[in-house]
Coordinates of C-alpha atoms in Angstrom, one line a residue:
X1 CA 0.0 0.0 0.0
X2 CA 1.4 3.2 -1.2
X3 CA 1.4 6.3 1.0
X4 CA -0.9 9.3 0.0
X5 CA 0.5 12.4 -1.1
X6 CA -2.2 14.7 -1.8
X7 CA -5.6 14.0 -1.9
X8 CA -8.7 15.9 -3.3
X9 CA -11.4 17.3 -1.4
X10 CA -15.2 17.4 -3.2
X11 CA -18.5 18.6 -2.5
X12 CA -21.4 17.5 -4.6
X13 CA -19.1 16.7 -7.1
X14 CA -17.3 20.1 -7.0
X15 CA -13.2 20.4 -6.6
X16 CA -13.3 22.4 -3.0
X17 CA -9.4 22.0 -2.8
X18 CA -6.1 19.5 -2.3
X19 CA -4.9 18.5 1.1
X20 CA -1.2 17.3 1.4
X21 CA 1.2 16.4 3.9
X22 CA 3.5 18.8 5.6
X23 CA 6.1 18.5 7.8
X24 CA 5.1 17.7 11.3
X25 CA 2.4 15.1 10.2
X26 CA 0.3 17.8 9.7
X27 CA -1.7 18.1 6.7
X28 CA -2.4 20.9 4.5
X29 CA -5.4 22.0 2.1
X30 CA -5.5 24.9 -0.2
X31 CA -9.1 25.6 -1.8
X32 CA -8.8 25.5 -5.7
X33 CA -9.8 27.9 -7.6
X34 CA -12.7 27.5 -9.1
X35 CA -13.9 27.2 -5.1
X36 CA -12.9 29.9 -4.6
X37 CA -15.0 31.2 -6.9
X38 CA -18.3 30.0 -6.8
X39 CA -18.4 28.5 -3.2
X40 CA -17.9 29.0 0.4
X41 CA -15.8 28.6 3.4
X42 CA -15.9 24.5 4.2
X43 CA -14.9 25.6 8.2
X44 CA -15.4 29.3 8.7
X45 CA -13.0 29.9 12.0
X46 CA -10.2 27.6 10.3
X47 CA -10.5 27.7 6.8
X48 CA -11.8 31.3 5.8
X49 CA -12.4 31.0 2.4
X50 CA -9.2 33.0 0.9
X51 CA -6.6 31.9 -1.8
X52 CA -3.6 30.4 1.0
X53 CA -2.7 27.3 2.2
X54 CA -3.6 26.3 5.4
X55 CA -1.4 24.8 7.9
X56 CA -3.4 23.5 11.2
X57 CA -1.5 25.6 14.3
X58 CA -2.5 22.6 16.8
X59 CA -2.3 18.6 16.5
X60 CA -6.0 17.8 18.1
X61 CA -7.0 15.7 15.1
X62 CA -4.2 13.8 14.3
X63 CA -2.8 16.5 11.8
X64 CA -6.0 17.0 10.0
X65 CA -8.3 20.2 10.2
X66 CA -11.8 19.6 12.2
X67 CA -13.8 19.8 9.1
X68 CA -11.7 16.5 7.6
X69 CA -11.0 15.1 11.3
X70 CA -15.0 14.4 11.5
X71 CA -15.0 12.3 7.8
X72 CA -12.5 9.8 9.9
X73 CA -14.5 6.8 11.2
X74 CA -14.4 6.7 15.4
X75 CA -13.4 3.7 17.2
X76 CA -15.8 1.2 16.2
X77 CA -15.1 2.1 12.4
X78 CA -11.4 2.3 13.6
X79 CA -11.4 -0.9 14.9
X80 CA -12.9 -2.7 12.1
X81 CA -10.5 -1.3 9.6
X82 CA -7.5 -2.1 11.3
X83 CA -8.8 -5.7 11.4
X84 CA -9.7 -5.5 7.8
X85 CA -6.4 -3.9 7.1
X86 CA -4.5 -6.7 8.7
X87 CA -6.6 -9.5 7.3
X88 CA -5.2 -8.8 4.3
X89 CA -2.1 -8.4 5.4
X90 CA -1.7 -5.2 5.8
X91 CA -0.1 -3.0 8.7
X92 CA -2.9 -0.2 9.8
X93 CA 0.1 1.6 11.8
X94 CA 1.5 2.5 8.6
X95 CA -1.5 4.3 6.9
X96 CA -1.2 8.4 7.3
X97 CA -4.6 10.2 7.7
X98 CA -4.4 11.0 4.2
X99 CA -4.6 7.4 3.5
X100 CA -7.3 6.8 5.9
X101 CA -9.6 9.5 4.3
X102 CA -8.9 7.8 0.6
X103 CA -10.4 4.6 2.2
X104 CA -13.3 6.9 3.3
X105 CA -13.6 8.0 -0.3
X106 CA -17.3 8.8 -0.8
X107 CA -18.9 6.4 1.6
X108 CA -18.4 8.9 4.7
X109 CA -21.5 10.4 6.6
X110 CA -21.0 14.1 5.3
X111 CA -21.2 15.9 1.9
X112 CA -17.5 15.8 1.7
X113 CA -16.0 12.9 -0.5
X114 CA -11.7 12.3 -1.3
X115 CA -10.5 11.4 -4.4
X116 CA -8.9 9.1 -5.5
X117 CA -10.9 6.5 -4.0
X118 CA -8.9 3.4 -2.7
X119 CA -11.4 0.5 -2.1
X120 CA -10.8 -2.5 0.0
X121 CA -11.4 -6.0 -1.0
X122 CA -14.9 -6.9 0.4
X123 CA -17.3 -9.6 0.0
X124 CA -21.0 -8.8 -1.1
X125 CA -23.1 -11.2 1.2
X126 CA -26.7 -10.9 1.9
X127 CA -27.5 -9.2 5.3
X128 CA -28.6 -11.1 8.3
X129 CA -29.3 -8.6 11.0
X130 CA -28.5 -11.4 13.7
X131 CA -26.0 -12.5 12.4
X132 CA -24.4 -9.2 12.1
X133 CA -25.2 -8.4 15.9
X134 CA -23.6 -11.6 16.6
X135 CA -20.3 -10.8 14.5
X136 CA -20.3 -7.2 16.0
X137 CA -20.3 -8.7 19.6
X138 CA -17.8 -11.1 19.0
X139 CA -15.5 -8.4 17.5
X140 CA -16.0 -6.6 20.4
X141 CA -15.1 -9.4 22.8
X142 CA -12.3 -9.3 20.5
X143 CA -13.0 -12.6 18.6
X144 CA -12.3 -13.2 15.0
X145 CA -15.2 -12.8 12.7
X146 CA -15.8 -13.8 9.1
X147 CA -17.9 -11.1 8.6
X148 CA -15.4 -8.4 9.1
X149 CA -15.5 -7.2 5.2
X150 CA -18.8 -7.1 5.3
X151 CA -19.6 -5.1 8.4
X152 CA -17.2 -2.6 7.2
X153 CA -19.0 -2.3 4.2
X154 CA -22.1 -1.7 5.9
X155 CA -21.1 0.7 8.5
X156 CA -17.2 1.0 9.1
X157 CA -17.1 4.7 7.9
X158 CA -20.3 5.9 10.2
X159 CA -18.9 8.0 13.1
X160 CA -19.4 6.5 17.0
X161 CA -17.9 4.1 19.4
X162 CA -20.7 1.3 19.0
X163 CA -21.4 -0.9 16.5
X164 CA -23.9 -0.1 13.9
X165 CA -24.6 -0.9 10.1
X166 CA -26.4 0.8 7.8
X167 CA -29.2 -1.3 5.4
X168 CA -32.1 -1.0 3.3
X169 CA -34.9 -2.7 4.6
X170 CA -38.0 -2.9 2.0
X171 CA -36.5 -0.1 0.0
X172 CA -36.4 2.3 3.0
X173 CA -33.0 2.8 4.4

């Protein structure tokens, strides 16, 4: 797994700007110019919308501004990614925030999305809530499950500490 350099921040399928690492593991975004333009600021107190690039002044989210901080999954998406990310052999320690937010890619809560998209092997099983509950709590009691892809896939980006999924049950979500 390669290490992301810049990435590209969008908004209803608008260019808002580039992040990029900087030195101190911090990370920083410029908006691009057509943004700067036509939109608006993204984080008003940190990111006033003016043609610079911004360098966060504090480390409180690992490097990252607020605004791209809150696209991060929390512990229970945390958690199942780093499981993912080992099952197939992969070391989670080495992945920057920048890589982190490309795994987001568009299937974050918000209206933000990061390109490019880097996607993760996962299967495409049917969904049995049970079942799912079952998996969650034996992750929890830090078991292996076989169901990790899947319950990534279903809710590993959503923020919170607790397990959850997200499903369409008779075409209502």
């Amino acid at each position: 797994m390669s290490e992301t350099k810049t990435l590209q921040v969008m908004y209803d399928e608008k260019l808002v700007g580039t992040l990029a690492m900087a030195s101190g593991h911090k990370v920083a975004f410029q908006y691009s110019e057509e943004w700067l333009e036509d939109g608006f600021s993204i984080s008003p107190f940190s990111l006033p919308l003016k043609n610079q690039v911004f360098v966060p002044q504090k480390d409180y989210f690992d490097g990252l501004f607020g605004v791209f901080a809150d696209s991060l999954p929390d512990n229970w998406g945390r958690l199942l990614l780093n499981r993912l990310l080992r099952a197939h052999k992969q070391n989670p320690d080495r992945l920057t925030v920048l890589d982190r937010l490309e795994i987001v890619g568009k299937s974050g809560m918000g209206a933000i999305t990061y390109h490019p998209e880097r996607t993760l092997e996962q299967t495409n099983g049917n969904t049995n809530l049970d079942e799912l509950a079952e998996q969650c709590q034996k992750i929890l009691n830090t078991e292996y499950s076989d169901k990790l892809d899947e319950l990534y896939r279903l809710g590993g980006t959503s923020g919170g500490a607790r397990p959850k999924i997200m499903t369409t049950i008779d075409e209502e979500e």
